[in-house]
Every structure is written in C-alpha cells, then in structure tokens.
GROMACS .gro file of C-alpha atoms in nm:
model
  428
    1MET     CA    1   2.150   5.510   1.945
    2SER     CA    2   2.154   5.174   1.809
    3ASP     CA    3   2.264   4.882   1.919
    4GLY     CA    4   2.372   4.570   1.700
    5ASP     CA    5   2.020   4.511   1.471
    6ASN     CA    6   1.853   4.684   1.713
    7ALA     CA    7   1.693   5.067   1.808
    8THR     CA    8   1.598   5.268   2.066
    9THR     CA    9   1.305   5.544   2.032
   10SER     CA   10   1.261   5.860   2.225
   11ASN     CA   11   1.095   5.737   2.522
   12GLY     CA   12   1.340   5.437   2.563
   13VAL     CA   13   1.140   5.149   2.429
   14GLN     CA   14   1.332   4.903   2.188
   15GLU     CA   15   1.233   4.829   1.846
   16PRO     CA   16   1.289   4.523   1.645
   17GLY     CA   17   1.617   4.569   1.413
   18PRO     CA   18   1.598   4.379   1.114
   19SER     CA   19   1.689   4.035   1.246
   20ASP     CA   20   1.441   4.028   1.455
   21GLU     CA   21   1.215   4.126   1.212
   22MET     CA   22   1.295   3.856   0.978
   23SER     CA   23   1.285   3.607   1.249
   24MET     CA   24   0.977   3.683   1.272
   25TYR     CA   25   0.855   3.557   0.979
   26LYS     CA   26   1.068   3.203   1.043
   27LYS     CA   27   0.851   2.983   1.199
   28ASP     CA   28   0.952   2.620   1.309
   29ALA     CA   29   0.733   2.357   1.125
   30PHE     CA   30   0.707   2.150   1.450
   31LYS     CA   31   0.509   2.413   1.564
   32VAL     CA   32   0.274   2.521   1.350
   33VAL     CA   33   0.234   2.201   1.162
   34THR     CA   34  -0.124   1.996   1.341
   35PHE     CA   35  -0.295   1.693   1.193
   36GLN     CA   36  -0.625   1.642   1.293
   37LEU     CA   37  -0.850   1.336   1.277
   38VAL     CA   38  -1.186   1.455   1.134
   39TYR     CA   39  -1.492   1.251   1.266
   40ASP     CA   40  -1.814   1.492   1.227
   41GLU     CA   41  -1.802   1.859   1.179
   42ASP     CA   42  -1.736   1.951   1.490
   43ASP     CA   43  -1.426   1.800   1.511
   44LEU     CA   44  -1.341   2.133   1.263
   45GLU     CA   45  -1.309   2.360   1.602
   46SER     CA   46  -1.350   2.125   1.840
   47ASP     CA   47  -1.110   2.121   2.195
   48GLN     CA   48  -1.152   1.699   2.196
   49ALA     CA   49  -1.074   1.639   1.827
   50VAL     CA   50  -0.795   1.377   1.753
   51LYS     CA   51  -0.474   1.624   1.686
   52PHE     CA   52  -0.081   1.539   1.652
   53LYS     CA   53   0.247   1.726   1.574
   54PRO     CA   54   0.455   1.620   1.313
   55GLU     CA   55   0.830   1.450   1.435
   56MET     CA   56   1.017   1.536   1.118
   57ALA     CA   57   0.963   1.782   0.849
   58HIS     CA   58   1.299   1.802   0.590
   59GLN     CA   59   1.107   1.612   0.286
   60ILE     CA   60   0.882   1.885   0.276
   61PHE     CA   61   1.065   2.196   0.415
   62GLY     CA   62   1.433   2.140   0.349
   63GLU     CA   63   1.664   2.078   0.640
   64SER     CA   64   1.592   2.398   0.882
   65GLU     CA   65   1.258   2.236   0.859
   66SER     CA   66   1.112   2.596   0.862
   67ILE     CA   67   0.895   2.812   0.707
   68PHE     CA   68   0.944   3.174   0.619
   69GLY     CA   69   0.744   3.446   0.468
   70TYR     CA   70   0.407   3.441   0.833
   71ARG     CA   71   0.328   3.586   1.073
   72SER     CA   72   0.126   3.403   1.338
   73LEU     CA   73   0.130   3.097   1.119
   74SER     CA   74  -0.066   2.783   1.126
   75ILE     CA   75  -0.088   2.459   0.926
   76PHE     CA   76  -0.383   2.261   1.005
   77ILE     CA   77  -0.357   1.889   0.777
   78ASN     CA   78  -0.720   1.740   0.848
   79TYR     CA   79  -0.788   1.364   0.711
   80LEU     CA   80  -1.137   1.246   0.709
   81HIS     CA   81  -1.103   0.928   0.939
   82ASN     CA   82  -1.290   0.686   0.773
   83SER     CA   83  -1.109   0.790   0.368
   84SER     CA   84  -0.824   0.997   0.454
   85ARG     CA   85  -0.968   1.272   0.199
   86CYS     CA   86  -0.785   1.554   0.318
   87TYR     CA   87  -0.847   1.938   0.372
   88LEU     CA   88  -0.505   2.150   0.394
   89ASP     CA   89  -0.592   2.498   0.601
   90ILE     CA   90  -0.328   2.741   0.630
   91ARG     CA   91  -0.379   3.045   0.860
   92SER     CA   92  -0.131   3.325   0.914
   93SER     CA   93  -0.185   3.684   0.974
   94GLY     CA   94   0.019   3.830   0.703
   95LYS     CA   95   0.296   3.806   0.451
   96ILE     CA   96   0.648   3.916   0.423
   97ASN     CA   97   0.700   4.246   0.236
   98SER     CA   98   0.843   4.128  -0.056
   99SER     CA   99   1.117   4.388  -0.074
  100ASN     CA  100   1.238   4.192   0.235
  101GLY     CA  101   1.210   3.884   0.127
  102LYS     CA  102   0.977   3.640  -0.040
  103ALA     CA  103   0.739   3.440   0.167
  104GLU     CA  104   0.738   3.053   0.070
  105ASP     CA  105   0.487   2.849  -0.132
  106ILE     CA  106   0.353   2.679   0.150
  107PRO     CA  107   0.061   2.471  -0.082
  108LYS     CA  108   0.326   2.397  -0.360
  109ALA     CA  109   0.632   2.292  -0.123
  110MET     CA  110   0.331   2.012   0.046
  111ASN     CA  111   0.181   1.934  -0.316
  112ASP     CA  112   0.439   1.582  -0.343
  113TRP     CA  113   0.357   1.503  -0.011
  114MET     CA  114  -0.062   1.566   0.002
  115PRO     CA  115  -0.330   1.346  -0.031
  116SER     CA  116  -0.388   1.346  -0.460
  117ASN     CA  117  -0.673   1.553  -0.490
  118TYR     CA  118  -0.710   1.767  -0.175
  119THR     CA  119  -0.848   2.072  -0.127
  120THR     CA  120  -0.826   2.351   0.055
  121SER     CA  121  -1.161   2.469   0.022
  122LEU     CA  122  -1.353   2.440   0.390
  123GLU     CA  123  -1.673   2.406   0.191
  124ASP     CA  124  -1.591   2.129  -0.027
  125PHE     CA  125  -1.446   1.933   0.258
  126THR     CA  126  -1.763   2.042   0.464
  127GLY     CA  127  -1.951   1.840   0.199
  128TRP     CA  128  -1.711   1.526   0.197
  129ILE     CA  129  -1.741   1.535   0.536
  130GLN     CA  130  -2.133   1.491   0.472
  131ASN     CA  131  -2.059   1.180   0.253
  132GLU     CA  132  -1.858   0.996   0.438
  133GLU     CA  133  -1.871   0.624   0.453
  134HIS     CA  134  -1.814   0.589   0.814
  135ASP     CA  135  -1.783   0.236   0.860
  136LYS     CA  136  -1.609   0.122   0.511
  137MET     CA  137  -1.315  -0.132   0.594
  138TYR     CA  138  -1.102  -0.309   0.347
  139GLY     CA  139  -0.972  -0.618   0.288
  140GLU     CA  140  -1.044  -0.972   0.480
  141LEU     CA  141  -1.046  -0.940   0.885
  142LEU     CA  142  -0.771  -1.183   1.056
  143THR     CA  143  -0.857  -1.066   1.425
  144THR     CA  144  -1.046  -0.789   1.653
  145PHE     CA  145  -0.874  -0.702   2.018
  146THR     CA  146  -0.959  -0.428   2.273
  147PRO     CA  147  -0.669  -0.301   2.469
  148LYS     CA  148  -0.886  -0.189   2.744
  149LYS     CA  149  -0.816   0.175   2.705
  150ALA     CA  150  -1.075   0.476   2.575
  151SER     CA  151  -1.106   0.601   2.223
  152PRO     CA  152  -0.895   0.861   2.172
  153ARG     CA  153  -1.152   1.037   2.025
  154PHE     CA  154  -1.412   1.001   2.310
  155PRO     CA  155  -1.296   0.901   2.617
  156ASP     CA  156  -1.578   0.748   2.771
  157ILE     CA  157  -1.544   0.492   2.495
  158GLU     CA  158  -1.403   0.158   2.457
  159ALA     CA  159  -1.260   0.094   2.091
  160THR     CA  160  -1.223  -0.227   1.927
  161TYR     CA  161  -0.913  -0.272   1.712
  162LYS     CA  162  -0.958  -0.505   1.353
  163ILE     CA  163  -0.640  -0.618   1.172
  164THR     CA  164  -0.731  -0.676   0.807
  165LYS     CA  165  -0.537  -0.878   0.485
  166ILE     CA  166  -0.524  -0.700   0.165
  167THR     CA  167  -0.447  -0.885  -0.081
  168THR     CA  168  -0.609  -0.814  -0.425
  169ALA     CA  169  -0.612  -0.485  -0.431
  170SER     CA  170  -0.865  -0.286  -0.625
  171GLU     CA  171  -0.872   0.070  -0.722
  172GLU     CA  172  -1.095   0.218  -0.493
  173PHE     CA  173  -0.832   0.068  -0.215
  174THR     CA  174  -0.530   0.164  -0.387
  175ASP     CA  175  -0.642   0.524  -0.422
  176PHE     CA  176  -0.731   0.504  -0.078
  177HIS     CA  177  -0.370   0.358   0.060
  178ALA     CA  178  -0.227   0.626  -0.153
  179ARG     CA  179  -0.426   0.867   0.073
  180PHE     CA  180  -0.328   0.726   0.377
  181GLU     CA  181   0.003   0.664   0.350
  182THR     CA  182   0.075   0.967   0.279
  183TYR     CA  183   0.099   1.060   0.644
  184ILE     CA  184   0.430   0.870   0.660
  185THR     CA  185   0.647   1.148   0.511
  186TRP     CA  186   0.586   1.283   0.819
  187PHE     CA  187   0.657   1.026   1.029
  188ILE     CA  188   0.928   0.793   0.925
  189ASP     CA  189   1.304   0.873   0.793
  190ALA     CA  190   1.357   0.877   0.443
  191ALA     CA  191   1.004   0.760   0.355
  192ASN     CA  192   0.933   0.642   0.004
  193PHE     CA  193   0.556   0.590  -0.112
  194ILE     CA  194   0.494   0.237  -0.253
  195ASP     CA  195   0.441   0.138  -0.663
  196LEU     CA  196   0.083   0.030  -0.638
  197GLU     CA  197   0.027  -0.118  -0.938
  198ASP     CA  198   0.299  -0.402  -0.849
  199ASP     CA  199   0.103  -0.679  -0.737
  200LYS     CA  200   0.388  -0.811  -0.521
  201TRP     CA  201   0.257  -0.555  -0.267
  202LEU     CA  202   0.058  -0.744   0.021
  203PHE     CA  203  -0.112  -0.530   0.298
  204PHE     CA  204  -0.210  -0.549   0.597
  205TYR     CA  205  -0.448  -0.285   0.814
  206VAL     CA  206  -0.594  -0.161   1.210
  207TYR     CA  207  -0.907  -0.040   1.224
  208GLU     CA  208  -1.036   0.130   1.507
  209GLU     CA  209  -1.445   0.032   1.538
  210PHE     CA  210  -1.692   0.221   1.781
  211GLU     CA  211  -2.062   0.364   1.770
  212HIS     CA  212  -2.032   0.666   1.732
  213PRO     CA  213  -2.245   0.845   2.082
  214LYS     CA  214  -2.406   1.120   1.912
  215PHE     CA  215  -2.516   0.956   1.565
  216LYS     CA  216  -2.570   0.583   1.710
  217LYS     CA  217  -2.350   0.421   1.405
  218ILE     CA  218  -2.069   0.251   1.321
  219TYR     CA  219  -1.752   0.452   1.320
  220ARG     CA  220  -1.426   0.242   1.180
  221THR     CA  221  -1.115   0.431   1.079
  222PRO     CA  222  -0.795   0.347   0.987
  223VAL     CA  223  -0.478   0.392   1.248
  224GLY     CA  224  -0.206   0.186   1.109
  225PHE     CA  225  -0.086  -0.002   0.841
  226CYS     CA  226   0.171  -0.286   0.722
  227THR     CA  227   0.340  -0.387   0.362
  228ILE     CA  228   0.518  -0.656   0.293
  229TYR     CA  229   0.692  -0.723  -0.049
  230LYS     CA  230   0.640  -1.076  -0.196
  231PHE     CA  231   1.037  -1.144  -0.353
  232TYR     CA  232   1.016  -1.420  -0.585
  233ALA     CA  233   1.279  -1.733  -0.413
  234TYR     CA  234   1.356  -2.057  -0.645
  235PRO     CA  235   1.149  -2.282  -0.717
  236ARG     CA  236   0.826  -2.185  -0.663
  237ASN     CA  237   0.851  -1.977  -0.302
  238ILE     CA  238   0.879  -1.604  -0.195
  239ARG     CA  239   1.086  -1.441   0.096
  240ALA     CA  240   0.828  -1.223   0.294
  241ARG     CA  241   0.989  -0.861   0.367
  242VAL     CA  242   0.810  -0.612   0.567
  243SER     CA  243   0.860  -0.313   0.432
  244GLN     CA  244   0.671  -0.062   0.626
  245ILE     CA  245   0.515  -0.060   0.957
  246PHE     CA  246   0.320   0.272   1.089
  247VAL     CA  247  -0.001   0.365   1.338
  248LEU     CA  248  -0.101   0.687   1.380
  249PRO     CA  249   0.084   0.906   1.628
  250SER     CA  250  -0.253   0.947   1.824
  251HIS     CA  251  -0.315   0.563   1.864
  252GLN     CA  252  -0.005   0.458   1.973
  253LYS     CA  253   0.093   0.292   2.334
  254LEU     CA  254  -0.204   0.115   2.274
  255ARG     CA  255  -0.022  -0.201   2.175
  256ILE     CA  256  -0.169  -0.170   1.821
  257GLY     CA  257   0.176  -0.185   1.661
  258THR     CA  258   0.288  -0.512   1.834
  259ALA     CA  259  -0.070  -0.676   1.789
  260LEU     CA  260   0.014  -0.580   1.421
  261TYR     CA  261   0.322  -0.696   1.389
  262GLU     CA  262   0.209  -1.064   1.597
  263THR     CA  263  -0.088  -1.082   1.288
  264VAL     CA  264   0.151  -1.081   1.010
  265ALA     CA  265   0.445  -1.250   1.096
  266LYS     CA  266   0.144  -1.562   1.224
  267ASN     CA  267  -0.014  -1.508   0.894
  268LEU     CA  268   0.292  -1.502   0.695
  269ARG     CA  269   0.447  -1.824   0.873
  270ALA     CA  270   0.138  -2.002   0.803
  271MET     CA  271   0.169  -1.929   0.440
  272GLU     CA  272   0.310  -2.260   0.284
  273GLU     CA  273   0.534  -2.055  -0.027
  274VAL     CA  274   0.690  -1.785   0.278
  275LEU     CA  275   1.061  -1.901   0.340
  276ASP     CA  276   1.150  -1.666   0.555
  277ILE     CA  277   1.069  -1.305   0.712
  278THR     CA  278   1.285  -1.017   0.701
  279VAL     CA  279   1.267  -0.678   0.804
  280GLU     CA  280   1.407  -0.345   0.580
  281GLU     CA  281   1.563  -0.135   0.801
  282PRO     CA  282   1.376  -0.135   1.125
  283THR     CA  283   1.392   0.173   1.410
  284PRO     CA  284   1.480   0.048   1.737
  285THR     CA  285   1.162   0.030   1.866
  286PHE     CA  286   1.013  -0.177   1.555
  287LEU     CA  287   1.353  -0.384   1.645
  288LYS     CA  288   1.298  -0.512   2.014
  289MET     CA  289   0.859  -0.564   1.915
  290ARG     CA  290   1.017  -0.817   1.654
  291ASP     CA  291   1.277  -0.961   1.821
  292LEU     CA  292   1.038  -1.050   2.102
  293GLU     CA  293   0.840  -1.167   1.860
  294ASP     CA  294   1.128  -1.432   1.721
  295CYS     CA  295   1.246  -1.528   2.053
  296GLY     CA  296   0.881  -1.561   2.214
  297LEU     CA  297   0.848  -1.810   1.940
  298LEU     CA  298   1.203  -2.008   1.978
  299HIS     CA  299   1.152  -1.970   2.337
  300LYS     CA  300   0.777  -2.207   2.290
  301GLU     CA  301   0.997  -2.457   2.090
  302ILE     CA  302   1.252  -2.507   2.359
  303ILE     CA  303   1.040  -2.547   2.606
  304LYS     CA  304   0.782  -2.746   2.403
  305LYS     CA  305   1.056  -2.996   2.318
  306ASN     CA  306   1.238  -2.995   2.674
  307ILE     CA  307   1.524  -2.903   2.537
  308LYS     CA  308   1.800  -2.735   2.760
  309TYR     CA  309   1.957  -2.425   2.564
  310PHE     CA  310   2.322  -2.443   2.728
  311ALA     CA  311   2.346  -2.801   2.633
  312THR     CA  312   2.253  -2.782   2.308
  313SER     CA  313   2.453  -2.767   1.970
  314SER     CA  314   2.352  -2.416   1.802
  315LYS     CA  315   2.293  -2.642   1.505
  316ILE     CA  316   1.957  -2.764   1.643
  317ILE     CA  317   1.811  -2.436   1.751
  318PHE     CA  318   1.888  -2.260   1.447
  319GLU     CA  319   1.749  -2.598   1.262
  320MET     CA  320   1.434  -2.486   1.479
  321GLY     CA  321   1.447  -2.119   1.376
  322ARG     CA  322   1.429  -2.210   0.988
  323ASN     CA  323   1.159  -2.342   1.091
  324LEU     CA  324   0.985  -2.089   1.224
  325LYS     CA  325   1.051  -1.902   0.926
  326ILE     CA  326   1.298  -1.670   1.083
  327GLY     CA  327   1.588  -1.491   0.824
  328LYS     CA  328   1.963  -1.595   0.850
  329ARG     CA  329   2.062  -1.322   1.048
  330GLN     CA  330   1.802  -1.319   1.261
  331ILE     CA  331   1.878  -1.627   1.361
  332GLN     CA  332   2.184  -1.572   1.545
  333ARG     CA  333   2.053  -1.219   1.684
  334ILE     CA  334   1.753  -1.398   1.870
  335TYR     CA  335   1.970  -1.711   1.953
  336ASP     CA  336   2.237  -1.483   2.176
  337ILE     CA  337   1.916  -1.246   2.319
  338LEU     CA  338   1.796  -1.592   2.364
  339GLY     CA  339   2.114  -1.682   2.557
  340LEU     CA  340   2.174  -1.388   2.721
  341TYR     CA  341   1.812  -1.398   2.826
  342TYR     CA  342   1.852  -1.689   2.999
  343ALA     CA  343   2.219  -1.655   3.170
  344SER     CA  344   2.015  -1.342   3.317
  345GLN     CA  345   1.817  -1.565   3.526
  346GLU     CA  346   2.146  -1.778   3.633
  347GLY     CA  347   2.334  -1.462   3.783
  348PRO     CA  348   2.564  -1.226   3.589
  349LYS     CA  349   2.878  -1.517   3.572
  350HIS     CA  350   2.624  -1.674   3.339
  351TYR     CA  351   2.552  -1.388   3.188
  352ASN     CA  352   2.932  -1.292   3.136
  353ALA     CA  353   3.039  -1.617   3.033
  354LYS     CA  354   2.739  -1.571   2.706
  355LEU     CA  355   2.903  -1.233   2.656
  356ASP     CA  356   3.205  -1.450   2.596
  357ASN     CA  357   3.091  -1.685   2.381
  358ILE     CA  358   2.964  -1.401   2.174
  359ARG     CA  359   3.315  -1.252   2.160
  360SER     CA  360   3.463  -1.568   2.064
  361ARG     CA  361   3.182  -1.616   1.788
  362ILE     CA  362   3.249  -1.196   1.626
  363ILE     CA  363   3.653  -1.319   1.645
  364ALA     CA  364   3.581  -1.612   1.409
  365ASP     CA  365   3.359  -1.392   1.189
  366LEU     CA  366   3.571  -1.145   1.150
  367GLU     CA  367   3.887  -1.359   1.103
  368LYS     CA  368   3.680  -1.563   0.812
  369GLU     CA  369   3.606  -1.209   0.640
  370SER     CA  370   3.904  -1.056   0.667
  371ARG     CA  371   4.200  -1.273   0.685
  372PRO     CA  372   4.482  -1.108   0.544
  373SER     CA  373   4.682  -1.212   0.239
  374LYS     CA  374   5.046  -1.299   0.230
  375ARG     CA  375   5.104  -0.993   0.016
  376LEU     CA  376   4.963  -0.778   0.258
  377CYS     CA  377   5.128  -0.969   0.596
  378ASN     CA  378   5.434  -0.959   0.406
  379HIS     CA  379   5.431  -0.549   0.337
  380PRO     CA  380   5.724  -0.367   0.457
  381GLY     CA  381   5.534  -0.058   0.571
  382LEU     CA  382   5.244  -0.314   0.779
  383SER     CA  383   5.438  -0.467   1.089
  384GLN     CA  384   5.250  -0.760   1.280
  385GLN     CA  385   5.241  -0.574   1.556
  386LYS     CA  386   5.052  -0.328   1.388
  387LEU     CA  387   4.770  -0.555   1.235
  388LYS     CA  388   4.714  -0.696   1.528
  389VAL     CA  389   4.641  -0.376   1.725
  390ASP     CA  390   4.466  -0.302   1.422
  391LYS     CA  391   4.293  -0.645   1.421
  392LYS     CA  392   4.207  -0.610   1.813
  393THR     CA  393   4.031  -0.267   1.803
  394GLU     CA  394   3.788  -0.400   1.516
  395ILE     CA  395   3.674  -0.680   1.761
  396GLU     CA  396   3.620  -0.424   2.018
  397ALA     CA  397   3.428  -0.201   1.819
  398GLU     CA  398   3.243  -0.513   1.682
  399TYR     CA  399   3.158  -0.671   1.994
  400ARG     CA  400   3.090  -0.341   2.170
  401LYS     CA  401   2.851  -0.230   1.869
  402TYR     CA  402   2.691  -0.577   1.866
  403CYS     CA  403   2.615  -0.578   2.252
  404ASP     CA  404   2.455  -0.250   2.242
  405ASP     CA  405   2.216  -0.345   1.971
  406VAL     CA  406   2.130  -0.690   2.132
  407GLU     CA  407   2.088  -0.606   2.502
  408PRO     CA  408   1.791  -0.378   2.510
  409SER     CA  409   1.613  -0.649   2.370
  410VAL     CA  410   1.712  -0.845   2.656
  411LYS     CA  411   1.617  -0.644   2.857
  412TYR     CA  412   1.230  -0.589   2.700
  413MET     CA  413   1.218  -0.946   2.711
  414GLU     CA  414   1.296  -0.912   3.053
  415ASP     CA  415   1.028  -0.730   3.097
  416LYS     CA  416   0.756  -0.871   2.848
  417LEU     CA  417   0.804  -1.232   2.724
  418GLU     CA  418   0.523  -1.305   3.035
  419SER     CA  419   0.273  -1.093   2.880
  420TRP     CA  420   0.388  -1.192   2.546
  421LEU     CA  421   0.336  -1.576   2.651
  422LYS     CA  422   0.005  -1.518   2.806
  423ARG     CA  423  -0.140  -1.362   2.521
  424ASN     CA  424  -0.003  -1.652   2.341
  425GLU     CA  425  -0.145  -1.874   2.522
  426CYS     CA  426   0.197  -2.096   2.691
  427LYS     CA  427   0.307  -2.051   3.048
  428ASP     CA  428   0.692  -2.117   3.181
   0.00000   0.00000   0.00000
C-alpha cells in the first residue's frame, strides 16, 4: 500500500518515500554552519570555544539559504583569533546518490566569500596555530575601555578593549583586513568587500586583550571594525561617510559597538578637514546609537549655552549642529528627536504639540517638493477634490513613516542619555 510518497512494509513500519529521502539531504545553512574563534589548539574540539551562527546565507547559498546533497552535515569555519587565517572543516556522513540529484559543491559556493588562501587541511591549520602572532595590533591606539564583563573565551578573565585607527594601510594590514571582513557576508545584508587599493579609506579596529591563563602571554583579538570613506569637498575638505561598522556576534552586548562609534565620531570631528559625518544605509540598531551620540552632543551644547529649545530659533540650533559636523539631513532628525525628548519631560500635551509641529513641517516640505503645475491642476481628468485627497493621504503616510522612524530613538534617548552624559563627563 502506498500513501503519497510513503510506503508501509509488511510488518507495519512506514518507510520514507522519495520526497522524505530528498528532504534528508536538504540542510538549513543556519543550522549546519558554525563560526569558531581559535585561540589555541584546544579550541578545535573544546566546548568552551567561542562559537556563533550566521544571521544570513543568501549571498553564499542562494535565496533558500540551504545546502543540498549531504547527510549529517556540519560546516565549521575556523578563524585564527589574531590573524584571521581560516580553516574550512566540512563534515558529513555521506552524499546523495548521483541518480537522485547532485550534491552542492560547498567549497565552490563559498570560495568567493572566504579569506584568500584558506585551508581545508587540519595539519596546515595546526601549523598556523603554532606560528600565530597572538599580540599583533594594527594602527594608532586611540582609547582603552573595560566593559566589566568576562571575556567570551575565558569567563574568569576580565578583558580590556582597545580601539585603534589605521590611516596608512600597509600591505600586511590590507591582507589582514581582507580576511577579517569576510565575516560581514554572513551578518550584513548585501555586504560588499571594499577596494583596499583606494587610499580614501580610513579604518578603526577594536581589539580584545587579556593574558592567556594557560600560556601567560598577552592575546589580542580583533573583534570589530568601522570603515570610513573620505569624499572630496571643495576646496580642501572631506565629507566622511561611515560605510561599515561590525562587531563579532560573540562580542556583542558588551557596549563595544557604542564605544567604537563614539570613538570614530569624536576622532572625525577633531579632523579640521572634515565638514560633516554621514552614514551609508544604517541599520535600525545603528541608527539609535548614532542618534544618541548626535543628540547627546547637541544636548551638551544646549546646556552649556543655556539655550531654551522651545524659545530658540531652529536656525540657531541647526548652526550648532553644523558646528558639531552633523550632516544636513541628520540635523533635522536630531532637532526633532531632541524636541520630542524635551517635550516628553513636560507631559503628553507638550509631546503632542511637538508632533503637530513636525506634521506642519512635513506638510510644508511636501508642498515645496511637489506643487502641482497649473497644467496638472487644470487637467480635465483630475478634480481638485481628488488632488486634495491624494495630498492628504501622502502627508499622513509621510508623517507616520517619519514618526515610526524617530520615536524609537526618542525612547532610546530616554533610557540611555544619562549614562551617555556620564561617559562624556557632563551632567544635567
């Protein structure tokens, strides 16, 4: 007897049909791929090793983010903790029979997204471990901080984190960065590797530092980076754009990303030739972090100059933002977030009044951008009533979209401003 794709034997045991058998060979990339930071040989088989899973795999394995043709598949991507030299370890209990389909060529699918000169040989990788330079650190040291939390690798050790700036990229550094940036393919959507031959790139790196409890040596591990592109601005200036900011998943929730961006922004603001700082396609998480930094700086200036936000011309506050090298579009956003934050301290009535103010500005902006021409207004197929309805719908959609975008940053500011001020040595 058959029931769909399944068959039942004479003793009543149901055997897998063709579709069930095929599904055994289809693996979810998120489940089978594991990243591992290797500090020493013990990490290769240790339960205490630093491991984490990818957040996306479509650039490597297609939109289905699955791998076909293997049973009991595991893919370990092992990175040496300092140099980011890589060992790809693929394990399975067998491939699908060629008559039922072709197993995916995993190394071929991954080649373009892996560090150059990676190995699939455990023997080679073991040799690299033995020759690893554990305390290598690139760039000029800018700041050091301690999150008061244990190292992800050694729970009994409190690690220190150092942020460096690399302005002149040596061949050795570019080779290293080309290896380390391969992580981003699995964690940043539509991630691209940058052109390391372009001298307009500026790099900031975060290193974890601790004394290895067994070997009593200093171990430094790159755990995150930020890349800045310097666009030319007349006459002899630059516009600094934050291109990528990334922290290893194993080292997130340690305030590393916040410390990195604050250090980057402070450093860029101190550069005379920088006119303003912009960000390329920020994620929602990064957006809140950036908004807090910019709002905090402007808030400090408002306090310092004893300015009453609601009694002061927006032009004056905008000029203060420009002096802090906040980009034009970001200044408007920060002005509104600060206004909503201040209004929230006064109560719902003031908060709603600020929202009405934002709505009025959006109406004015849309009218400037899309005033219908006389020809359009006089078009026989378009009644004035329909134009008004369409405009009202557009205004409401734009207003709601903007509020949904900025209100998370207002709430984030309510939660985090006090700690930001303490870090930046300013109190209300």
